[in-house]
mmCIF file of C-alpha atoms (C1' of nucleotides) in Angstrom:
data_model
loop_
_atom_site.group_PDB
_atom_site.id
_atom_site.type_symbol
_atom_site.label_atom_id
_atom_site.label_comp_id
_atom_site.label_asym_id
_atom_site.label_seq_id
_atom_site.Cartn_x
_atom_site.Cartn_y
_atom_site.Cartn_z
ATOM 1 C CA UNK A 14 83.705 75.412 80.426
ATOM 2 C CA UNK A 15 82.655 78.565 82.205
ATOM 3 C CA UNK A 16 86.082 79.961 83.257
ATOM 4 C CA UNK A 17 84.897 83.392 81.619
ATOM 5 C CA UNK A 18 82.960 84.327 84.528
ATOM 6 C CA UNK A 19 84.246 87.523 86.151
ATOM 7 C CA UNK A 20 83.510 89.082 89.539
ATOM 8 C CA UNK A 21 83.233 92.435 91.132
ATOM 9 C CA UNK A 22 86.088 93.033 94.175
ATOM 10 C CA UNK A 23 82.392 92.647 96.081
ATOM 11 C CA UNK A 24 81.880 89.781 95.201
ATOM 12 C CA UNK A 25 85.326 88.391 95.443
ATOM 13 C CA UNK A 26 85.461 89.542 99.231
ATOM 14 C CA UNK A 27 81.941 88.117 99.878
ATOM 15 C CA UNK A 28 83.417 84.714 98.550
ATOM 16 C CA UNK A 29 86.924 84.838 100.301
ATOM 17 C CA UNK A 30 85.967 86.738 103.577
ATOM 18 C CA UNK A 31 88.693 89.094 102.340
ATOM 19 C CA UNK A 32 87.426 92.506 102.644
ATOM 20 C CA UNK A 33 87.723 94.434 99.824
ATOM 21 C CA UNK A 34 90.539 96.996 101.357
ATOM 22 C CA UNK A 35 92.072 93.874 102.182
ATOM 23 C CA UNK A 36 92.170 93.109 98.728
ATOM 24 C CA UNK A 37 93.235 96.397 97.414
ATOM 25 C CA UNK A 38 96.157 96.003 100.497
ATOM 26 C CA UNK A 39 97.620 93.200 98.972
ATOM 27 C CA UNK A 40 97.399 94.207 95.387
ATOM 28 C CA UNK A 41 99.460 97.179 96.829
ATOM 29 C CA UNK A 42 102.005 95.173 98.234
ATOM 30 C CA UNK A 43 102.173 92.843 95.149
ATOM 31 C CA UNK A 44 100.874 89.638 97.330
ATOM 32 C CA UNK A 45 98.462 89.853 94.264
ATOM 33 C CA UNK A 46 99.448 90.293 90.591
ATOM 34 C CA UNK A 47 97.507 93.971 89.589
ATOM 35 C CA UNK A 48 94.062 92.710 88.690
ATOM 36 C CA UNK A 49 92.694 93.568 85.361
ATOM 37 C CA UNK A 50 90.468 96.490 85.096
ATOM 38 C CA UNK A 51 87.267 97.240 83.061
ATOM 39 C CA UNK A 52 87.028 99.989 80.950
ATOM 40 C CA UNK A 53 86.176 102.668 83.826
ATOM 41 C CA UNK A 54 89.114 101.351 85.862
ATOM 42 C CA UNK A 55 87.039 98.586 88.196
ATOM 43 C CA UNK A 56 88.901 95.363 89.172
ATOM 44 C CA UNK A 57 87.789 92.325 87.892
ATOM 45 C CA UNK A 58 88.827 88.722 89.369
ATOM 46 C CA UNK A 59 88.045 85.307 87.452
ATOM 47 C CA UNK A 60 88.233 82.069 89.592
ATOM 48 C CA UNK A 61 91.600 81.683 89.777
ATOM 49 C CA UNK A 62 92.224 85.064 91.495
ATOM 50 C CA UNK A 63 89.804 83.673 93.751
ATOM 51 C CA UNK A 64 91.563 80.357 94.031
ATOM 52 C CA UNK A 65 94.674 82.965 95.354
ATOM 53 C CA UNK A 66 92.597 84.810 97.787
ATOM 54 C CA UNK A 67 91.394 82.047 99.403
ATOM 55 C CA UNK A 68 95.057 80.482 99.231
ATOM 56 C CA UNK A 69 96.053 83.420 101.122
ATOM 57 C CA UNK A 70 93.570 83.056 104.063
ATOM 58 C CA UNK A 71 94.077 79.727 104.299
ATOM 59 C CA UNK A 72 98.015 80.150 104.481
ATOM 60 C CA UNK A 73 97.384 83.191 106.936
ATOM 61 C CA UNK A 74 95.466 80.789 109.594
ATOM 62 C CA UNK A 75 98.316 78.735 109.579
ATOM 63 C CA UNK A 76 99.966 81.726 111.188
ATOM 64 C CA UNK A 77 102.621 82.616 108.024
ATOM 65 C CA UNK A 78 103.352 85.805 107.515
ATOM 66 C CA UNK A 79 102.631 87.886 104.411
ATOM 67 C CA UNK A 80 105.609 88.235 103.213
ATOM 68 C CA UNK A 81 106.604 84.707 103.515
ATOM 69 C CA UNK A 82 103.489 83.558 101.185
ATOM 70 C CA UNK A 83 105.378 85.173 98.264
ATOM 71 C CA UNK A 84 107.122 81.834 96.700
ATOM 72 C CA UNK A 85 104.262 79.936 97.470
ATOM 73 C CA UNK A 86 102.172 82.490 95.461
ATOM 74 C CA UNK A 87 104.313 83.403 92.516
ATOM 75 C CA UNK A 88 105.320 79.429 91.966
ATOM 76 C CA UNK A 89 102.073 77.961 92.281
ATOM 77 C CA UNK A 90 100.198 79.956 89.694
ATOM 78 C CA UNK A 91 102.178 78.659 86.704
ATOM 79 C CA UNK A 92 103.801 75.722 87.839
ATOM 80 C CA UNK A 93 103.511 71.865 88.584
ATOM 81 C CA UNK A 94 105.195 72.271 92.694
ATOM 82 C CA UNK A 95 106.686 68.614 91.510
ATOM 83 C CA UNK A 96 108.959 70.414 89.043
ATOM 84 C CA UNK A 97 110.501 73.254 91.344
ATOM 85 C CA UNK A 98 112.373 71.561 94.010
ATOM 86 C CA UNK A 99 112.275 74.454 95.760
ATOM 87 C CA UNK A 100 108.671 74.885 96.260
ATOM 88 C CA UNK A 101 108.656 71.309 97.102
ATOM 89 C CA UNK A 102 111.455 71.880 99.936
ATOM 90 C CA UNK A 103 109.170 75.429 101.234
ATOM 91 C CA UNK A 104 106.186 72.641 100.845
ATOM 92 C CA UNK A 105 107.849 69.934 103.433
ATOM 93 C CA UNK A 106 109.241 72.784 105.900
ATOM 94 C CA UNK A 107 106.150 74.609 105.950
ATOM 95 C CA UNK A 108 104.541 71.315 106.973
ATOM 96 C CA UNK A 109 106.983 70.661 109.566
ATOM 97 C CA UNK A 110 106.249 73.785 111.298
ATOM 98 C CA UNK A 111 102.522 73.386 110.985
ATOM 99 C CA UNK A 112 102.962 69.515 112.251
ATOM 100 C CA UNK A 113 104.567 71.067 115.038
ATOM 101 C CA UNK A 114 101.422 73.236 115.585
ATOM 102 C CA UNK A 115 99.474 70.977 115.356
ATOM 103 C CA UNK A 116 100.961 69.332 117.867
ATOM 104 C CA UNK A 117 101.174 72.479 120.500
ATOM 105 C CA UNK A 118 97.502 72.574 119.600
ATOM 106 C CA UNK A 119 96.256 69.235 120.933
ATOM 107 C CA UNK A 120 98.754 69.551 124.175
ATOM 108 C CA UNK A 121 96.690 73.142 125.166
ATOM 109 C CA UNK A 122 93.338 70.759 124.345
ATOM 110 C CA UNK A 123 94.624 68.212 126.514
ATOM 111 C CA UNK A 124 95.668 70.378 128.957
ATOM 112 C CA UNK A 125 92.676 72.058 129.174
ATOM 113 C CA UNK A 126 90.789 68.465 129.233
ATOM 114 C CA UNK A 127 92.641 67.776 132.433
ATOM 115 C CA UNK A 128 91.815 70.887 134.179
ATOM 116 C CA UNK A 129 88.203 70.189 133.233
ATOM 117 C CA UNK A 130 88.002 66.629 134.450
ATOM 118 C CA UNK A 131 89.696 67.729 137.173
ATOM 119 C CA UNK A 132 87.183 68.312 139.329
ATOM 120 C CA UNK A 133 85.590 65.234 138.539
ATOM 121 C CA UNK A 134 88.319 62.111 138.780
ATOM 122 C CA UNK A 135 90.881 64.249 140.509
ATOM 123 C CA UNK A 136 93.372 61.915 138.963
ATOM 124 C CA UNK A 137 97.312 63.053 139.443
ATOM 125 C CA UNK A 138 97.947 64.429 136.685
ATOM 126 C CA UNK A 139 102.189 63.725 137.204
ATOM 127 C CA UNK A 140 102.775 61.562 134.044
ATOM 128 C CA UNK A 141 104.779 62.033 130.660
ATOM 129 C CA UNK A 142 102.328 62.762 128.723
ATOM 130 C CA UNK A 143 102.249 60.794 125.695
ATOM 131 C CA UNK A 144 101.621 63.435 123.497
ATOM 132 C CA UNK A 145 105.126 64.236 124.328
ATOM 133 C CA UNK A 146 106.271 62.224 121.414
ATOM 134 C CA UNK A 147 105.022 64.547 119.204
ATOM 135 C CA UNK A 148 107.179 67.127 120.117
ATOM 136 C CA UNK A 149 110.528 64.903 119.564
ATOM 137 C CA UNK A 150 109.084 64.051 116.263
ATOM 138 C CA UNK A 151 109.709 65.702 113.117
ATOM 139 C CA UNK A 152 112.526 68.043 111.987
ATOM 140 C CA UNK A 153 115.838 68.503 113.306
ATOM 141 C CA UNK A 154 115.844 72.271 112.659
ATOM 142 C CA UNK A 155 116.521 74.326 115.355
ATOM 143 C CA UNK A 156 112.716 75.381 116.205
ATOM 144 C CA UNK A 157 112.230 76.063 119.971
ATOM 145 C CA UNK A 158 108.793 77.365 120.020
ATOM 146 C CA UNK A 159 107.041 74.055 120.736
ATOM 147 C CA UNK A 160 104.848 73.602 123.726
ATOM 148 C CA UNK A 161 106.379 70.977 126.200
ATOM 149 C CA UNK A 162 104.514 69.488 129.106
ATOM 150 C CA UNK A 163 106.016 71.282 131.546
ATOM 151 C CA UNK A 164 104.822 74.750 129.995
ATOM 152 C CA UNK A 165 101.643 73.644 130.803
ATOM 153 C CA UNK A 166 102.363 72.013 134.223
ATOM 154 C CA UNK A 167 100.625 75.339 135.123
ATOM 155 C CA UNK A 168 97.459 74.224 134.876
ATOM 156 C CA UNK A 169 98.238 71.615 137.370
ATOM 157 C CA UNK A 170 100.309 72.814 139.237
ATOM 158 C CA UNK A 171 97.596 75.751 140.265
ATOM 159 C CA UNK A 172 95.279 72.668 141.176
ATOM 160 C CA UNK A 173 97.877 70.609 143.231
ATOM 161 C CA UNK A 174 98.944 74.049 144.980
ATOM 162 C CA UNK A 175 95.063 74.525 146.462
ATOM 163 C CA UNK A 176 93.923 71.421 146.477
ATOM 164 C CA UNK A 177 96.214 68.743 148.014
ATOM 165 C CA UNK B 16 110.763 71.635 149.019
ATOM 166 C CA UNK B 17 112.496 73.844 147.649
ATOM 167 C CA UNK B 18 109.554 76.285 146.524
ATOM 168 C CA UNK B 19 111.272 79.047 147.672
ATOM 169 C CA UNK B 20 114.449 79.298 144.531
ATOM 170 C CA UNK B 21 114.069 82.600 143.227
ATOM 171 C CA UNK B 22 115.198 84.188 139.493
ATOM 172 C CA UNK B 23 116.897 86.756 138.007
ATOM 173 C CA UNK B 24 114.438 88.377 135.023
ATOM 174 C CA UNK B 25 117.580 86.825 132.809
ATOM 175 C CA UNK B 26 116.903 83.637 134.147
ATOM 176 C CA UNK B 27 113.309 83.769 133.900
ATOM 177 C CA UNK B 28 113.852 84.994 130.284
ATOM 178 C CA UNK B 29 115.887 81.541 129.728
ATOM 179 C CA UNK B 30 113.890 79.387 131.354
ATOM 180 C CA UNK B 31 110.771 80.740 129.391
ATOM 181 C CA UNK B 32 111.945 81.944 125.855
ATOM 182 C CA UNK B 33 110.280 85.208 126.641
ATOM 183 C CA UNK B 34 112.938 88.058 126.269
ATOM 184 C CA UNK B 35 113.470 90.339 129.345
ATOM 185 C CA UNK B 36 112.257 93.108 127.856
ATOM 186 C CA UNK B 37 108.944 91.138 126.486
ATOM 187 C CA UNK B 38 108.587 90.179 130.511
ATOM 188 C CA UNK B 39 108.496 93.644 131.551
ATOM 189 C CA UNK B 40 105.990 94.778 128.817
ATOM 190 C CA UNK B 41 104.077 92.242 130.020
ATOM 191 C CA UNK B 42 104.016 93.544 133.691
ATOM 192 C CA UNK B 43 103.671 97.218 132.091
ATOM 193 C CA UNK B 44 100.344 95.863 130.721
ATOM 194 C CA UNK B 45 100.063 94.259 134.264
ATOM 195 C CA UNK B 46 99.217 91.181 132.069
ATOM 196 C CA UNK B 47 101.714 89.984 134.809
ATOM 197 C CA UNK B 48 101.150 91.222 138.510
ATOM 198 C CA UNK B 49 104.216 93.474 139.608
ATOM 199 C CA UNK B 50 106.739 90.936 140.417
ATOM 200 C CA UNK B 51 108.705 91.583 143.675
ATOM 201 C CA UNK B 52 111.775 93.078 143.929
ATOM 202 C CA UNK B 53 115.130 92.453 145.735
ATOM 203 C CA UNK B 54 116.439 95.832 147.760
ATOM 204 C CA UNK B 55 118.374 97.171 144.451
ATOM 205 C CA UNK B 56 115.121 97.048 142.725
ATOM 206 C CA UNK B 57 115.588 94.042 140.971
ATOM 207 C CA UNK B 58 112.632 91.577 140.269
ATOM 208 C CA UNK B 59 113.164 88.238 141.399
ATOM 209 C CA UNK B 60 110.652 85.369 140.222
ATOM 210 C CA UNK B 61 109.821 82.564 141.543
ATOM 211 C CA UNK B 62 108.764 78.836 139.998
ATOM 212 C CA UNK B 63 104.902 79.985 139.993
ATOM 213 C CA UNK B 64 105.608 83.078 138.045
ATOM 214 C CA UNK B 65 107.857 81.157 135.309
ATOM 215 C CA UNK B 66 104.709 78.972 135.140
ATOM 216 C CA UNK B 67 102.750 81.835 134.135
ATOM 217 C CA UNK B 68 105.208 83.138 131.485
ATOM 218 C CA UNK B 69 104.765 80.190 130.623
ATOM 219 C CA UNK B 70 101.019 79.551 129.937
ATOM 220 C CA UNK B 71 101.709 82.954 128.597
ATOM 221 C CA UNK B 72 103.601 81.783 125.767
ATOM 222 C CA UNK B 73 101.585 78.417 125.762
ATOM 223 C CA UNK B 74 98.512 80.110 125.094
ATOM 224 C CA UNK B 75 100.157 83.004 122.117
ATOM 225 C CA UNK B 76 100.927 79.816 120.284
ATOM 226 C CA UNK B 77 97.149 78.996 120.540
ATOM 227 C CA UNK B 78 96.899 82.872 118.744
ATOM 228 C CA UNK B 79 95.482 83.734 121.431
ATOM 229 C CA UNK B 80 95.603 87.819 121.876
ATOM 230 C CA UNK B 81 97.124 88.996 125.306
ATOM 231 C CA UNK B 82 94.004 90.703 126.497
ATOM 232 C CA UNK B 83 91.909 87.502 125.640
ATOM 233 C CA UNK B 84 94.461 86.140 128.417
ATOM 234 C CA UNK B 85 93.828 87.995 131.318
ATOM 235 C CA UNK B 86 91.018 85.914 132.488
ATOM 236 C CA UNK B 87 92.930 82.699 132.051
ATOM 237 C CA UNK B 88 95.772 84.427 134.130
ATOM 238 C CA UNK B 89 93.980 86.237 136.971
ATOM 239 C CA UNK B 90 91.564 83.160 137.763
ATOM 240 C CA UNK B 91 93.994 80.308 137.152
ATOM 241 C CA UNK B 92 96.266 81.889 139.354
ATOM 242 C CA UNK B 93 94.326 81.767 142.715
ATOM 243 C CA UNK B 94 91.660 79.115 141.706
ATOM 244 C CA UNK B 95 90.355 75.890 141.233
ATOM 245 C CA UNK B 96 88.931 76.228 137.324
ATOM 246 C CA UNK B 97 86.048 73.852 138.341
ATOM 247 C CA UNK B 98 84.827 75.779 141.396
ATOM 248 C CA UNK B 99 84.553 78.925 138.126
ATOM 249 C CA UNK B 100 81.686 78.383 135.911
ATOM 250 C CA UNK B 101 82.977 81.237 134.008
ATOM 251 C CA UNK B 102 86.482 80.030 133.558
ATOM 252 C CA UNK B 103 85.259 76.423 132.951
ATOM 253 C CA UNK B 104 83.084 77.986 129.952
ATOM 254 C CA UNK B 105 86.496 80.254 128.994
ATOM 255 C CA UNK B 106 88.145 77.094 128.995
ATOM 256 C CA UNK B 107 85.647 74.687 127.067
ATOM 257 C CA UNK B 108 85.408 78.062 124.102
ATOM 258 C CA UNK B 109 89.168 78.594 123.714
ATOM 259 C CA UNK B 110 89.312 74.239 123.186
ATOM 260 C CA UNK B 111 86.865 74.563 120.777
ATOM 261 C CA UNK B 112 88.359 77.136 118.894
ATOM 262 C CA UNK B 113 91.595 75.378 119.256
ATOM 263 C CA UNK B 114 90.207 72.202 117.969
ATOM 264 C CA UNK B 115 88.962 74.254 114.618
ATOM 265 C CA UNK B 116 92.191 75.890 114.358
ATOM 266 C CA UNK B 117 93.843 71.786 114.584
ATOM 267 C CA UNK B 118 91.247 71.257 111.814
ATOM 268 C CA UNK B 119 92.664 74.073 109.728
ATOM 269 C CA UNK B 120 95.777 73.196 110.287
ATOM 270 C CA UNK B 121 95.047 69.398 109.637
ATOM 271 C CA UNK B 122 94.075 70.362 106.041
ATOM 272 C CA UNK B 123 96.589 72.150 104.400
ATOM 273 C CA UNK B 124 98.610 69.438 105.874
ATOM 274 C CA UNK B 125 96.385 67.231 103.484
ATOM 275 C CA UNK B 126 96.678 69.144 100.943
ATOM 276 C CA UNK B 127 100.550 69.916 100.946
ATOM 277 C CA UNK B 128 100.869 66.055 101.102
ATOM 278 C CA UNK B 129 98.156 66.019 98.072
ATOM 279 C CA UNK B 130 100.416 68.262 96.348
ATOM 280 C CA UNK B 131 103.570 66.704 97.097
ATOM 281 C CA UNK B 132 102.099 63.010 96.009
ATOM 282 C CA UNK B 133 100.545 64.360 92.555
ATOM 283 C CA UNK B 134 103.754 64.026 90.791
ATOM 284 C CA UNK B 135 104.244 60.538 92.040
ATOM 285 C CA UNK B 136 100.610 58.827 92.252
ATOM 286 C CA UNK B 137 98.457 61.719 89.984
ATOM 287 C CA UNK B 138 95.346 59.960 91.909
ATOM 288 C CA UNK B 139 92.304 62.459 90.952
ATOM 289 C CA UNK B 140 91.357 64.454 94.074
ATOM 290 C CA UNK B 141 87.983 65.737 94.083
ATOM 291 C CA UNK B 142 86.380 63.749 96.859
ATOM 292 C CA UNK B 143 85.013 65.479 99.695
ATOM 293 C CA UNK B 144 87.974 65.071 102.216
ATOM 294 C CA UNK B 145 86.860 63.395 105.420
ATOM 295 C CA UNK B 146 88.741 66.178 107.357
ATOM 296 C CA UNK B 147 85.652 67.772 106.345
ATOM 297 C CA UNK B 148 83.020 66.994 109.517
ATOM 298 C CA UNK B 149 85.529 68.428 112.030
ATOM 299 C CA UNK B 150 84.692 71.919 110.304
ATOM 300 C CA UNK B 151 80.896 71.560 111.156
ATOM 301 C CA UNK B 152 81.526 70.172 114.259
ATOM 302 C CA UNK B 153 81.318 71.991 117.420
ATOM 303 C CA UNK B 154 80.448 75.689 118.521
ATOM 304 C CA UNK B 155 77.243 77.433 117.014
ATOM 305 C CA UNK B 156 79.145 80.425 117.198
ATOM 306 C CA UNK B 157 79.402 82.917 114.633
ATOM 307 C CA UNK B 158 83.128 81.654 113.487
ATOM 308 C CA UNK B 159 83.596 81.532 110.032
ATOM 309 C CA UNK B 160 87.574 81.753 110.076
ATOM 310 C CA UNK B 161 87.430 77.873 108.848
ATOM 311 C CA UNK B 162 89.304 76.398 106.126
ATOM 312 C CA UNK B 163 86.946 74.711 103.658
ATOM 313 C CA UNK B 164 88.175 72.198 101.152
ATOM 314 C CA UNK B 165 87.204 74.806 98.428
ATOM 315 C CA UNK B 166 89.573 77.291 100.213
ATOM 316 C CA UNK B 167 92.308 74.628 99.202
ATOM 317 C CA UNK B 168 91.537 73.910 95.865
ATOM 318 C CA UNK B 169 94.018 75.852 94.825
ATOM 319 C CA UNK B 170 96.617 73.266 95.257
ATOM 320 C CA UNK B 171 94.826 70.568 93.449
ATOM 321 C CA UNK B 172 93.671 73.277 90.381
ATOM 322 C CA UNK B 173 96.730 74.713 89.301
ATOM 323 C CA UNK B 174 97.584 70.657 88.865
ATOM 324 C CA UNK B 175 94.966 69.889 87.250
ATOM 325 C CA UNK B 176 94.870 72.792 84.684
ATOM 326 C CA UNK B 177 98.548 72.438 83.502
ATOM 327 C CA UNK B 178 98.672 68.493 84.053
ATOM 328 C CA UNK B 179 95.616 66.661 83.227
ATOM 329 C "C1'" DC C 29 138.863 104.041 141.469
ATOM 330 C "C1'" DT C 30 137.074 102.929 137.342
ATOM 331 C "C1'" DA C 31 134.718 100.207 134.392
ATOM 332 C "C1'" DT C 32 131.885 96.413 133.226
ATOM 333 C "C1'" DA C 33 127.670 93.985 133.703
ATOM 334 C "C1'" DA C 34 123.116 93.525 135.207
ATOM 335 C "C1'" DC C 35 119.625 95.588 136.164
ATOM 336 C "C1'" DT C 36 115.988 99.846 136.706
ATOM 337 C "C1'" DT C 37 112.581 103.516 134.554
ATOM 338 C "C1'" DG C 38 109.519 106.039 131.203
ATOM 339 C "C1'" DA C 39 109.065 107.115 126.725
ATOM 340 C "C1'" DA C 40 109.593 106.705 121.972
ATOM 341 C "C1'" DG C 41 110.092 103.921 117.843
ATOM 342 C "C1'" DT C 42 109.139 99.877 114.814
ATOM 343 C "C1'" DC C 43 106.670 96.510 112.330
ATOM 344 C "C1'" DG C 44 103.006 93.819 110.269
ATOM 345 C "C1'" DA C 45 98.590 93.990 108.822
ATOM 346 C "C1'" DC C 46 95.252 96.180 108.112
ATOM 347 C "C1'" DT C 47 91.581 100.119 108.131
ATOM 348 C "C1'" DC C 48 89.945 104.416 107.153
ATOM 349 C "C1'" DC C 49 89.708 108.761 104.680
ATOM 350 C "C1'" DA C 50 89.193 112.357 101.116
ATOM 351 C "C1'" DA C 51 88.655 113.330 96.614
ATOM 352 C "C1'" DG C 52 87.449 111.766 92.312
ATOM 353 C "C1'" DT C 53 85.147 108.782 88.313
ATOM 354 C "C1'" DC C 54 81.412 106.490 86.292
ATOM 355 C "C1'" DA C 55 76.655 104.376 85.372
ATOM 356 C "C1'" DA C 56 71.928 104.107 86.314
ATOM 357 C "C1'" DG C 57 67.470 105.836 88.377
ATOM 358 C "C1'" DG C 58 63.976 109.365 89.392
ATOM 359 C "C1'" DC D 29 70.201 117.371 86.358
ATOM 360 C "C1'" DC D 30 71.158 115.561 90.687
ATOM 361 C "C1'" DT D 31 71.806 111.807 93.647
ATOM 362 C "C1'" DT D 32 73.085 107.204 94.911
ATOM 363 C "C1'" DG D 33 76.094 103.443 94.816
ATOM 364 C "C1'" DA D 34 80.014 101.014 93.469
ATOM 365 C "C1'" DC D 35 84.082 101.653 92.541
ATOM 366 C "C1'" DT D 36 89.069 104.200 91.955
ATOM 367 C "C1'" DT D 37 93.513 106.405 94.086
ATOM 368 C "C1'" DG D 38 97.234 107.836 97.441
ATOM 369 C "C1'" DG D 39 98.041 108.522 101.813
ATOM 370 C "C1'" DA D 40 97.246 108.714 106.676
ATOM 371 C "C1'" DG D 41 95.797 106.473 110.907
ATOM 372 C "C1'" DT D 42 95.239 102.441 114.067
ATOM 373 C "C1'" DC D 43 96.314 98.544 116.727
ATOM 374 C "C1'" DG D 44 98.771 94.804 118.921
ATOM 375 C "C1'" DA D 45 102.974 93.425 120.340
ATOM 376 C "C1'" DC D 46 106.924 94.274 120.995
ATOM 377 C "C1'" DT D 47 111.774 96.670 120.769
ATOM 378 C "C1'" DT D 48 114.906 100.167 121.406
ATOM 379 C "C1'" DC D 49 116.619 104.110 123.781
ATOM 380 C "C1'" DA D 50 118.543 107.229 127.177
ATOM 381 C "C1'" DA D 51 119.641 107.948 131.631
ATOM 382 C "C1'" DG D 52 120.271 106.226 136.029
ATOM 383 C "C1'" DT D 53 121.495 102.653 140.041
ATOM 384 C "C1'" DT D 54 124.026 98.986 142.147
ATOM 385 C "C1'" DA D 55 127.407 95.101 142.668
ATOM 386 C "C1'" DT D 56 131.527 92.882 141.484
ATOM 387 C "C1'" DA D 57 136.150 92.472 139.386
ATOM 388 C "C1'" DG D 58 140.683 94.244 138.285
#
DNA sequence: CTATAACTTGAAGTCGACTCCAAGTCAAGG
DNA sequence: CCTTGACTTGGAGTCGACTTCAAGTTATAG
């Protein structure tokens, strides 16, 4: 096993994307645990600091905030999820909300797939959309921010206005 | 028809989630044209302006920035997309970006649901996720903001160092 | 007639997430 | 020995997106 291997902050960011300030940003604000330090002071990261990193960018293009990372960050690295209910219950409501999304997403794409056929089949475009279901799935939290059709009637509704 | 209801900003703010005072930052940054106003100086909307607001807060749950919008809003508004070869291409980009960030999103879905299952099934998890080929799919673009299945490892590691 | 509510304005303040800066240390090369 | 490069630190600055504030206007209700 080569687990020994050690890397610069430069090379860390050139493997995460993270820029090194970034890096030094979140050590300062204790997203990260203080890295160890050579001899003259310099970070050095092993693969599992890596592993973090790259858990961080990956939780911050699902739109979470810093701050909110913190349980996933300080649980994970020395525990089995399956034994700490409550990372398993921050597990299931964070995907909810990125279920949810996920399903804003694909409305905008459809949406935006109308408005480009548009021009070609001119089809009404008055149904329910059947991605609606999507919305009504999932969680009974009190989360308003989903897209529903008629937030994106606009893109019809500009067409029908000039072009009926 | 009855085109001609008008709003209250409070209204508006209801009907769209968008706080009043979000609504008039947004016509500060004229990212909304100066809505009319009744004698007293109040603005009064309209069903066409609540459909901007909300594409508006369609498109921030796409991440997209507010300036990024303009475009969308300033075209959409007084057009037919497919008579703009420039908004059609606007249109086509922002779906393909959307359908990376759906990608993204799609994954750490996976993997949460790997994570949650280990303590049940403990299936090994080192095959290259299928999930995979929407990642080098589309756009040629410079956009390395993916999640790759090594960005995710994380989940599956801290398992398999403290499990297997 | 007063006061409450719903608005108006311009400006200032906040907050999250960086991003940059100045001053300093340390190791290696010419 | 001096410079170059890769790092360190604390702190200040930036930027996007609000959010709050103070002061003023107008309409309605008691």
């Amino acid at each position: 096993m080569k687990e020994k291997q050690t890397f610069t902050i430069k090379q860390t960011a050139e493997q995460t994307g993270i820029t090194e300030d970034t890096i030094r940003y979140y050590e300062k604000i204790a997203l990260l645990p203080r890295a160890e330090r050579k001899d003259n002071g310099h970070r050095i990261y092993r693969q599992e600091s890596i592993d973090t990193i790259r858990l961080i960018a990956c939780l911050k293009k699902t739109g979470m905030p810093l701050e909110e990372m913190r349980p996933f960050l300080t649980v994970s690295v020395d525990t089995d999820p399956a034994e700490y209910p409550e990372l398993v219950e921050l597990l299931k409501s964070h995907r909810e909300s990125i279920v949810s999304q996920i399903a804003s997403l694909q409305q905008v794409v459809d949406f935006i797939d109308m408005k480009l056929e548009e021009g070609k089949y001119r089809r009404d475009c008055s149904d329910e959309s059947p991605g609606n279901e999507l919305l009504e799935k999932g969680m009974g939290e009190p989360e308003p921010k989903l897209v529903s059709p008629m937030e994106m009637s606009f893109f019809s509704k500009s067409a029908k206005l000039y072009k009926q």
